[in-house]
Structures are given as C-alpha cells and as structure tokens.
Amino acid sequence: MKKKLLALLVSAAMICSFAGCGSSSDGAADSASVASGNDASENDGTPTDTAPAETTPTETDGDTYTIGICQLVQHDALDAATQGFKDALIEELGEDKVRFDEQNAQGDSNTCSTIVNSFVSGDVDLILANATPALQAASAGTNEIPILGTSVTEYGVALDLDNFNGTVGGNISGTSDLAPLDGQADMLQEIFPDAKTVGLLYCSAEANSQYQVDTVKGFLEEKGYECKYYAFSDSNDLSAVTTTATGEVDVIYVPTDNTVANNTEIVYNICMPAGIPVIAGEEGICKGCAVATLSISYYDLGVATGKMAAKVLTGKANISEMPIEYAPNFTKKYNPAICDELGITIPDGYEAVETE
C-alpha cells in the first residue's frame, strides 16, 4: 500500500513539473521570438501582454528580408520588371538586407500555385507576383504575407473585384503595365489608315488579355475598323489561330499577352510571309514580331514595385492602403527590320526598338 501511495505521489509531482514547462507565458515568448526573427535564447521568458506581431515587418537595423519572386514565364518584359524590382529593393535596403528566392513557372499557372505554396511554407516576408496568373496564385495562396504584383494590366479583372477603385486592400497591391488602349488604337490608325479589318489575337486563358482586346475593340470600331477575335487557349494552338487570322484581316493587334510574348517567333514566321503587319501592346512583342507599339519601360515598372516593397517591409506603408501604381511614361516605338521587310513607312515621332 505504501509503495502504491509513494508511486502516486511521484507521478503527481512529475505531471506538475511537465505542466510548468509548457506554460502559456513561455510558449508566447517562444512564438514572439520566432515571429520577430530573433533567437529564442535572447528572450528572458518574462510574461507579456504584447499583441501578436502584425504581418508587415517593422523597421529594425538588423532585419534581413526574404522575398519570394514568382514569375510566370521568361521573356524580355517580365525579366526586366523582375530585375528592376530587385535593383530598387537592394538600393533601398542594402544588398545584405535582402535575399531573393526567384522561381519561374515556365508559363504554367499551376506551377505558379506550387511556387507560391513553397513561399508560404518558407514564411517569406513578401511575395512579388510577376504577371496575372502569378498574382492570382499568390492571392489564393495567402491572405497574410504581403503580395505585390507587377506586369499586371487590370487588378480588378485579374482578382475578380467588384467596383474596383484603384486599391485592392487586404495584403495586395502593386503596379500595372496598362498602356493607354485608346492611344494604341490611334497608333494603329496612324500607321494603317486604309486598313479595313483588324484581328485581335490573344490567349483566352489570360484574363487581362481578354480585357485589353475587349477595350481596344471599342476604340477601333469608333474609328471605322471591323474587328475580329482570334483567341487561342495556349501555345499549342497559337500557330493554327494565327494562320487563320492572316487569311482574313489586314492588320493584327496583340495586347500585352504573355503567351504571345514567349512565342513571338511563331507569329513572325506566319505573319511575315503572309504580309500581315502586327501592332503590339508592349516592346518585347514588338521586337519579336510586330511593326510598332505604344509601350512602357518594364524595368522602370519593376523599380516602382521595388520601392513599394521597401516601404511595406520597413513598416513605412500599410499595403492594404497602397493604391495600384501606373507607368508615368509611354513611348511610340517601331521595329525597323520588320517595317523594311513589309515596306511600311513609319510616321515621325517613333523610336526604334533595340534588337540584338
């Protein structure tokens, strides 16, 4: 009986000891040290009533930030935006204060989701979503980690927002690559005043491409052009759809479409022999297969996004209150080689695109 009583007393003492080790005050201290990025040994374990840390990091001299970069696909425009973002963030915070986990989805939106999930699991400090599918994947993947989009045309369309007023709210903001679509329509008319039919070539899987062709169609129809849609689902049917378009239209318009941007050689090899000129929504596409474009600098767009990131990371701005920023300057550019090949004379006021 005495042995049983002694055993019960020992067991009770051990239980009390273990319960003391798992006290809520020590656990809160451990969690707080992890959230702040400090070693738990630096915390003295004193209970505190401090509220949980906010998702936006605060400015501290010793902070080092990990940035997850999800880029949809590799092409000139998106590459330039990513580089501008990195350069600006390093300039703002210092090279030793930022670490980039840069990943490319190779044009696959499902891969964007996988990349974003890895960023969430790794608890990065901020996500750069370069292009619309990357932004959509990031939005679906986390509502806590700050997300900045770039090379996204229309955020209201991309994120299916009702009554979008220029500020997304929540954990998302960024920059838009939308060039004036009415200006692109004006440019098309300036170069091809005698054309009758314009083909709108775009990837139906890209929401912002659909938005652009729908919008520019209205401007072109006001000018008397007949417009026809030529939608393709992915790069596999781009060739067939482009071939159909060249047999039915006088000019082809391509928006800032990532699939075309990654496959300009396909468009070039079909349109040039057919003698059908292309007007592009951005400079990278113009370099590869188009006559002219009214475009922005994607590098400068990335720089603007990097400056926004620095403010978010250092606590100088609340991302939920940051409005979407737009490129301040637009430039008329033309491709001399393609213009010469097609015998097209470009009006004054255009700059030649730089080709390798």
CSV table of C-alpha atoms in Angstrom, one decimal:
chain,number,residue,atom,x,y,z
A,1,MET,CA,0.0,0.0,0.0
A,2,LYS,CA,2.8,2.4,0.9
A,3,LYS,CA,4.6,1.6,-2.3
A,4,LYS,CA,1.4,2.4,-4.3
A,5,LEU,CA,0.9,5.7,-2.4
A,6,LEU,CA,4.5,6.6,-3.0
A,7,ALA,CA,4.2,5.9,-6.7
A,8,LEU,CA,1.1,8.1,-6.9
A,9,LEU,CA,2.8,11.0,-5.2
A,10,VAL,CA,5.8,10.7,-7.6
A,11,SER,CA,3.6,10.6,-10.6
A,12,ALA,CA,1.7,13.7,-9.5
A,13,ALA,CA,4.9,15.6,-8.9
A,14,MET,CA,6.1,14.7,-12.5
A,15,ILE,CA,2.8,15.9,-14.0
A,16,CYS,CA,3.0,19.2,-12.2
A,17,SER,CA,6.6,19.6,-13.4
A,18,PHE,CA,5.7,18.9,-17.1
A,19,ALA,CA,2.7,21.3,-16.9
A,20,GLY,CA,5.0,24.0,-15.6
A,21,CYS,CA,7.4,23.6,-18.6
A,22,GLY,CA,4.5,24.0,-21.1
A,23,SER,CA,3.2,27.2,-19.5
A,24,SER,CA,1.4,29.7,-21.9
A,25,SER,CA,3.7,32.6,-21.0
A,26,ASP,CA,6.9,30.7,-22.1
A,27,GLY,CA,5.1,29.5,-25.3
A,28,ALA,CA,4.0,33.0,-26.1
A,29,ALA,CA,7.6,34.2,-25.7
A,30,ASP,CA,8.9,31.5,-28.0
A,31,SER,CA,6.3,32.3,-30.6
A,32,ALA,CA,7.1,36.0,-30.4
A,33,SER,CA,10.8,35.4,-30.9
A,34,VAL,CA,10.1,33.3,-34.0
A,35,ALA,CA,7.8,35.9,-35.4
A,36,SER,CA,10.4,38.6,-34.9
A,37,GLY,CA,13.2,36.6,-36.4
A,38,ASN,CA,15.3,36.6,-33.1
A,39,ASP,CA,16.9,33.6,-31.4
A,40,ALA,CA,14.6,32.3,-28.5
A,41,SER,CA,17.6,32.4,-26.1
A,42,GLU,CA,17.5,36.2,-26.3
A,43,ASN,CA,14.1,36.3,-24.6
A,44,ASP,CA,14.1,36.2,-20.8
A,45,GLY,CA,10.8,34.4,-20.7
A,46,THR,CA,9.0,37.2,-18.8
A,47,PRO,CA,5.2,37.1,-19.4
A,48,THR,CA,4.0,39.9,-21.6
A,49,ASP,CA,0.6,41.2,-22.7
A,50,THR,CA,2.0,42.4,-26.1
A,51,ALA,CA,-0.4,41.7,-29.0
A,52,PRO,CA,0.7,39.3,-31.8
A,53,ALA,CA,3.1,40.8,-34.4
A,54,GLU,CA,1.4,42.3,-37.5
A,55,THR,CA,2.1,40.7,-40.9
A,56,THR,CA,4.0,43.8,-42.1
A,57,PRO,CA,7.6,43.7,-40.7
A,58,THR,CA,8.7,46.7,-38.7
A,59,GLU,CA,11.9,48.7,-39.4
A,60,THR,CA,14.9,47.4,-37.5
A,61,ASP,CA,18.5,47.9,-38.2
A,62,GLY,CA,19.2,44.2,-38.0
A,63,ASP,CA,16.3,42.9,-40.1
A,64,THR,CA,17.1,40.7,-43.1
A,65,TYR,CA,14.2,40.0,-45.5
A,66,THR,CA,13.4,37.0,-47.7
A,67,ILE,CA,11.5,37.9,-50.9
A,68,GLY,CA,9.8,35.2,-52.9
A,69,ILE,CA,9.6,36.1,-56.6
A,70,CYS,CA,7.1,34.1,-58.8
A,71,GLN,CA,7.5,35.0,-62.4
A,72,LEU,CA,5.1,33.4,-64.9
A,73,VAL,CA,7.4,32.9,-67.8
A,74,GLN,CA,10.8,34.1,-69.1
A,75,HIS,CA,10.6,36.9,-71.7
A,76,ASP,CA,12.0,40.4,-72.1
A,77,ALA,CA,9.2,42.4,-70.4
A,78,LEU,CA,8.8,40.2,-67.3
A,79,ASP,CA,12.6,39.7,-67.0
A,80,ALA,CA,13.0,43.5,-67.0
A,81,ALA,CA,10.3,44.0,-64.4
A,82,THR,CA,11.9,41.4,-62.0
A,83,GLN,CA,15.4,43.0,-62.5
A,84,GLY,CA,14.1,46.5,-61.8
A,85,PHE,CA,12.3,45.2,-58.7
A,86,LYS,CA,15.5,43.6,-57.3
A,87,ASP,CA,17.7,46.6,-58.1
A,88,ALA,CA,15.4,49.0,-56.4
A,89,LEU,CA,15.0,46.9,-53.3
A,90,ILE,CA,18.7,46.4,-53.0
A,91,GLU,CA,19.3,50.2,-53.4
A,92,GLU,CA,16.6,51.0,-50.8
A,93,LEU,CA,17.5,48.4,-48.1
A,94,GLY,CA,21.1,47.3,-48.9
A,95,GLU,CA,22.4,44.1,-50.6
A,96,ASP,CA,23.0,42.4,-47.2
A,97,LYS,CA,19.4,43.0,-46.1
A,98,VAL,CA,17.5,41.1,-48.8
A,99,ARG,CA,17.5,37.6,-50.0
A,100,PHE,CA,15.6,36.6,-53.2
A,101,ASP,CA,14.0,33.2,-53.8
A,102,GLU,CA,13.4,33.7,-57.5
A,103,GLN,CA,11.4,31.0,-59.3
A,104,ASN,CA,9.9,30.8,-62.9
A,105,ALA,CA,6.7,28.9,-63.6
A,106,GLN,CA,7.6,28.3,-67.3
A,107,GLY,CA,4.2,29.6,-68.4
A,108,ASP,CA,2.2,27.2,-66.3
A,109,SER,CA,-0.4,28.7,-63.9
A,110,ASN,CA,-0.5,25.5,-61.9
A,111,THR,CA,3.2,25.8,-61.3
A,112,CYS,CA,2.6,29.3,-60.0
A,113,SER,CA,0.4,27.8,-57.3
A,114,THR,CA,3.1,25.3,-56.4
A,115,ILE,CA,5.8,28.1,-56.2
A,116,VAL,CA,3.5,30.3,-54.0
A,117,ASN,CA,2.8,27.4,-51.7
A,118,SER,CA,6.6,26.9,-51.2
A,119,PHE,CA,6.9,30.6,-50.3
A,120,VAL,CA,4.1,30.3,-47.8
A,121,SER,CA,5.7,27.2,-46.2
A,122,GLY,CA,9.0,29.0,-46.1
A,123,ASP,CA,7.4,32.0,-44.4
A,124,VAL,CA,8.9,34.6,-46.8
A,125,ASP,CA,8.5,38.3,-45.8
A,126,LEU,CA,6.9,39.4,-49.1
A,127,ILE,CA,5.9,37.9,-52.5
A,128,LEU,CA,6.5,39.5,-55.9
A,129,ALA,CA,3.9,38.1,-58.3
A,130,ASN,CA,5.1,38.9,-61.8
A,131,ALA,CA,2.2,38.6,-64.3
A,132,THR,CA,-1.5,38.0,-63.8
A,133,PRO,CA,-1.5,34.2,-63.2
A,134,ALA,CA,1.2,34.6,-60.6
A,135,LEU,CA,-0.8,37.3,-58.8
A,136,GLN,CA,-3.9,35.1,-58.9
A,137,ALA,CA,-2.0,32.1,-57.4
A,138,ALA,CA,-0.5,34.3,-54.7
A,139,SER,CA,-3.9,35.8,-53.8
A,140,ALA,CA,-5.3,32.2,-53.5
A,141,GLY,CA,-2.3,31.1,-51.6
A,142,THR,CA,-2.1,33.5,-48.7
A,143,ASN,CA,-4.0,36.4,-47.1
A,144,GLU,CA,-1.3,37.2,-44.6
A,145,ILE,CA,2.0,37.6,-46.4
A,146,PRO,CA,2.3,40.9,-48.3
A,147,ILE,CA,1.9,40.5,-52.1
A,148,LEU,CA,3.0,43.0,-54.7
A,149,GLY,CA,2.0,42.4,-58.3
A,150,THR,CA,3.8,43.7,-61.4
A,151,SER,CA,3.2,43.4,-65.1
A,152,VAL,CA,-0.5,43.0,-64.3
A,153,THR,CA,-2.8,45.0,-66.6
A,154,GLU,CA,-6.0,45.4,-64.6
A,155,TYR,CA,-6.2,44.3,-61.0
A,156,GLY,CA,-10.0,44.5,-60.8
A,157,VAL,CA,-10.2,42.0,-63.7
A,158,ALA,CA,-7.4,39.8,-62.5
A,159,LEU,CA,-8.7,39.4,-59.0
A,160,ASP,CA,-12.4,39.5,-59.9
A,161,LEU,CA,-13.1,42.6,-57.8
A,162,ASP,CA,-16.4,44.4,-57.9
A,163,ASN,CA,-16.3,48.2,-58.1
A,164,PHE,CA,-12.5,48.3,-58.0
A,165,ASN,CA,-11.4,51.8,-57.1
A,166,GLY,CA,-7.7,51.5,-57.5
A,167,THR,CA,-6.8,50.0,-54.2
A,168,VAL,CA,-7.1,46.2,-53.7
A,169,GLY,CA,-6.9,46.2,-49.9
A,170,GLY,CA,-6.0,43.3,-47.7
A,171,ASN,CA,-2.5,42.1,-48.3
A,172,ILE,CA,-2.2,43.0,-52.0
A,173,SER,CA,-1.0,46.0,-54.0
A,174,GLY,CA,1.4,46.5,-56.9
A,175,THR,CA,1.9,48.1,-60.3
A,176,SER,CA,0.1,48.0,-63.6
A,177,ASP,CA,1.6,47.7,-67.1
A,178,LEU,CA,-1.6,49.1,-68.8
A,179,ALA,CA,-0.7,51.4,-71.6
A,180,PRO,CA,-3.4,53.7,-73.0
A,181,LEU,CA,-5.5,51.4,-75.2
A,182,ASP,CA,-7.1,54.4,-76.9
A,183,GLY,CA,-3.5,55.5,-77.7
A,184,GLN,CA,-2.8,52.1,-79.2
A,185,ALA,CA,-5.9,52.4,-81.4
A,186,ASP,CA,-4.8,55.9,-82.5
A,187,MET,CA,-1.3,54.5,-83.4
A,188,LEU,CA,-2.8,51.7,-85.5
A,189,GLN,CA,-4.9,54.2,-87.4
A,190,GLU,CA,-1.9,56.5,-87.8
A,191,ILE,CA,0.2,53.7,-89.5
A,192,PHE,CA,-2.6,51.9,-91.3
A,193,PRO,CA,-5.4,54.4,-92.2
A,194,ASP,CA,-6.6,52.4,-95.2
A,195,ALA,CA,-6.9,49.0,-93.3
A,196,LYS,CA,-10.5,47.7,-93.0
A,197,THR,CA,-10.3,44.7,-90.7
A,198,VAL,CA,-8.2,44.2,-87.5
A,199,GLY,CA,-7.7,40.8,-86.0
A,200,LEU,CA,-7.5,40.7,-82.2
A,201,LEU,CA,-5.0,37.8,-81.4
A,202,TYR,CA,-4.9,36.8,-77.7
A,203,CYS,CA,-4.7,34.0,-75.2
A,204,SER,CA,-8.2,33.3,-73.8
A,205,ALA,CA,-6.7,31.9,-70.6
A,206,GLU,CA,-5.2,35.3,-69.7
A,207,ALA,CA,-7.9,37.5,-68.1
A,208,ASN,CA,-6.1,40.7,-68.8
A,209,SER,CA,-5.6,39.9,-72.4
A,210,GLN,CA,-9.3,39.5,-72.8
A,211,TYR,CA,-9.8,42.8,-71.0
A,212,GLN,CA,-7.4,44.6,-73.4
A,213,VAL,CA,-8.9,43.3,-76.7
A,214,ASP,CA,-12.4,44.0,-75.5
A,215,THR,CA,-11.5,47.5,-74.7
A,216,VAL,CA,-9.4,48.3,-77.7
A,217,LYS,CA,-12.1,46.8,-79.9
A,218,GLY,CA,-14.4,49.6,-78.9
A,219,PHE,CA,-11.9,52.3,-79.8
A,220,LEU,CA,-11.1,50.7,-83.1
A,221,GLU,CA,-14.7,50.3,-84.1
A,222,GLU,CA,-15.3,54.0,-83.3
A,223,LYS,CA,-12.6,54.7,-85.9
A,224,GLY,CA,-14.5,52.6,-88.5
A,225,TYR,CA,-12.5,49.3,-88.3
A,226,GLU,CA,-14.1,45.9,-88.3
A,227,CYS,CA,-12.7,43.8,-85.6
A,228,LYS,CA,-12.5,40.0,-85.3
A,229,TYR,CA,-11.5,37.9,-82.3
A,230,TYR,CA,-8.8,35.2,-82.7
A,231,ALA,CA,-8.5,33.5,-79.3
A,232,PHE,CA,-6.1,30.6,-78.6
A,233,SER,CA,-6.1,28.6,-75.4
A,234,ASP,CA,-2.3,28.0,-75.2
A,235,SER,CA,0.8,28.0,-77.3
A,236,ASN,CA,-0.2,24.7,-78.9
A,237,ASP,CA,-2.9,26.3,-81.0
A,238,LEU,CA,-1.3,29.7,-81.5
A,239,SER,CA,0.1,28.7,-84.9
A,240,ALA,CA,-3.3,27.5,-86.3
A,241,VAL,CA,-5.2,30.5,-85.0
A,242,THR,CA,-2.6,33.0,-86.3
A,243,THR,CA,-2.7,31.3,-89.7
A,244,THR,CA,-6.5,31.6,-89.8
A,245,ALA,CA,-6.2,35.3,-88.9
A,246,THR,CA,-3.7,36.2,-91.6
A,247,GLY,CA,-6.2,34.9,-94.3
A,248,GLU,CA,-9.0,37.2,-93.0
A,249,VAL,CA,-7.6,40.5,-91.8
A,250,ASP,CA,-5.5,43.4,-92.8
A,251,VAL,CA,-3.7,44.1,-89.5
A,252,ILE,CA,-3.3,42.0,-86.3
A,253,TYR,CA,-3.4,43.6,-82.8
A,254,VAL,CA,-1.7,41.7,-79.9
A,255,PRO,CA,-2.1,43.0,-76.3
A,256,THR,CA,0.4,42.5,-73.5
A,257,ASP,CA,-0.1,38.8,-73.8
A,258,ASN,CA,2.4,36.6,-72.0
A,259,THR,CA,1.9,33.6,-74.3
A,260,VAL,CA,2.5,35.6,-77.4
A,261,ALA,CA,5.5,37.3,-75.8
A,262,ASN,CA,7.0,33.9,-75.2
A,263,ASN,CA,6.3,32.7,-78.7
A,264,THR,CA,6.9,35.7,-81.0
A,265,GLU,CA,8.8,33.5,-83.5
A,266,ILE,CA,5.6,31.6,-84.2
A,267,VAL,CA,3.7,34.8,-85.0
A,268,TYR,CA,6.6,36.2,-87.0
A,269,ASN,CA,7.1,33.1,-89.2
A,270,ILE,CA,3.4,33.1,-90.1
A,271,CYS,CA,2.6,36.8,-90.5
A,272,MET,CA,5.7,37.9,-92.4
A,273,PRO,CA,5.3,35.5,-95.4
A,274,ALA,CA,1.6,36.4,-95.5
A,275,GLY,CA,2.4,40.2,-95.5
A,276,ILE,CA,0.2,40.9,-92.4
A,277,PRO,CA,1.6,43.5,-90.0
A,278,VAL,CA,1.2,43.2,-86.2
A,279,ILE,CA,0.7,46.1,-83.7
A,280,ALA,CA,1.9,45.0,-80.2
A,281,GLY,CA,0.8,46.0,-76.7
A,282,GLU,CA,4.4,46.0,-75.4
A,283,GLU,CA,8.0,46.4,-76.6
A,284,GLY,CA,9.1,42.7,-76.2
A,285,ILE,CA,6.4,41.5,-78.6
A,286,CYS,CA,7.3,44.4,-81.0
A,287,LYS,CA,11.0,43.2,-81.0
A,288,GLY,CA,9.9,39.7,-82.0
A,289,CYS,CA,7.1,40.0,-84.5
A,290,ALA,CA,5.5,43.5,-84.7
A,291,VAL,CA,5.7,46.7,-86.6
A,292,ALA,CA,5.1,49.1,-83.8
A,293,THR,CA,4.0,49.5,-80.2
A,294,LEU,CA,3.0,52.2,-77.6
A,295,SER,CA,4.8,50.8,-74.6
A,296,ILE,CA,6.2,51.3,-71.2
A,297,SER,CA,9.5,50.5,-69.6
A,298,TYR,CA,9.0,47.3,-67.7
A,299,TYR,CA,12.3,47.9,-65.9
A,300,ASP,CA,11.0,51.2,-64.5
A,301,LEU,CA,7.8,49.4,-63.6
A,302,GLY,CA,9.8,46.9,-61.6
A,303,VAL,CA,11.7,49.7,-59.9
A,304,ALA,CA,8.5,51.3,-58.8
A,305,THR,CA,7.3,48.0,-57.4
A,306,GLY,CA,10.6,47.6,-55.5
A,307,LYS,CA,10.3,50.9,-53.9
A,308,MET,CA,6.8,49.9,-52.8
A,309,ALA,CA,8.2,46.7,-51.3
A,310,ALA,CA,10.8,48.6,-49.3
A,311,LYS,CA,8.1,50.7,-47.7
A,312,VAL,CA,6.0,47.7,-46.8
A,313,LEU,CA,8.9,45.7,-45.4
A,314,THR,CA,10.1,48.6,-43.2
A,315,GLY,CA,6.7,49.5,-41.9
A,316,LYS,CA,6.6,52.8,-43.7
A,317,ALA,CA,3.4,51.9,-45.5
A,318,ASN,CA,0.4,49.7,-45.0
A,319,ILE,CA,-0.1,47.6,-48.0
A,320,SER,CA,-3.8,47.5,-47.6
A,321,GLU,CA,-3.9,51.2,-48.2
A,322,MET,CA,-1.5,51.4,-51.1
A,323,PRO,CA,-3.2,52.2,-54.4
A,324,ILE,CA,-2.0,50.5,-57.6
A,325,GLU,CA,0.7,52.5,-59.4
A,326,TYR,CA,0.9,53.0,-63.1
A,327,ALA,CA,3.7,53.7,-65.5
A,328,PRO,CA,4.1,57.5,-65.9
A,329,ASN,CA,5.5,57.5,-69.5
A,330,PHE,CA,4.6,55.8,-72.8
A,331,THR,CA,6.7,55.7,-75.9
A,332,LYS,CA,5.9,55.1,-79.5
A,333,LYS,CA,8.4,52.5,-80.9
A,334,TYR,CA,8.8,50.7,-84.2
A,335,ASN,CA,10.8,47.7,-85.4
A,336,PRO,CA,12.9,48.9,-88.4
A,337,ALA,CA,13.7,45.4,-89.7
A,338,ILE,CA,10.1,44.3,-89.9
A,339,CYS,CA,9.0,47.6,-91.3
A,340,ASP,CA,11.6,47.3,-94.1
A,341,GLU,CA,10.6,43.7,-94.8
A,342,LEU,CA,6.9,44.7,-95.2
A,343,GLY,CA,7.7,48.0,-97.0
A,344,ILE,CA,6.0,50.1,-94.2
A,345,THR,CA,6.9,53.7,-93.7
A,346,ILE,CA,6.6,54.9,-90.1
A,347,PRO,CA,5.5,58.5,-89.3
A,348,ASP,CA,7.8,60.8,-87.4
A,349,GLY,CA,7.9,60.6,-83.6
A,350,TYR,CA,8.7,56.9,-83.2
A,351,GLU,CA,11.8,55.5,-81.6
A,352,ALA,CA,13.5,52.3,-83.0
A,353,VAL,CA,13.3,49.3,-80.7
A,354,GLU,CA,16.7,47.9,-79.7
A,355,THR,CA,17.1,44.5,-81.1
A,356,GLU,CA,20.1,42.1,-80.7
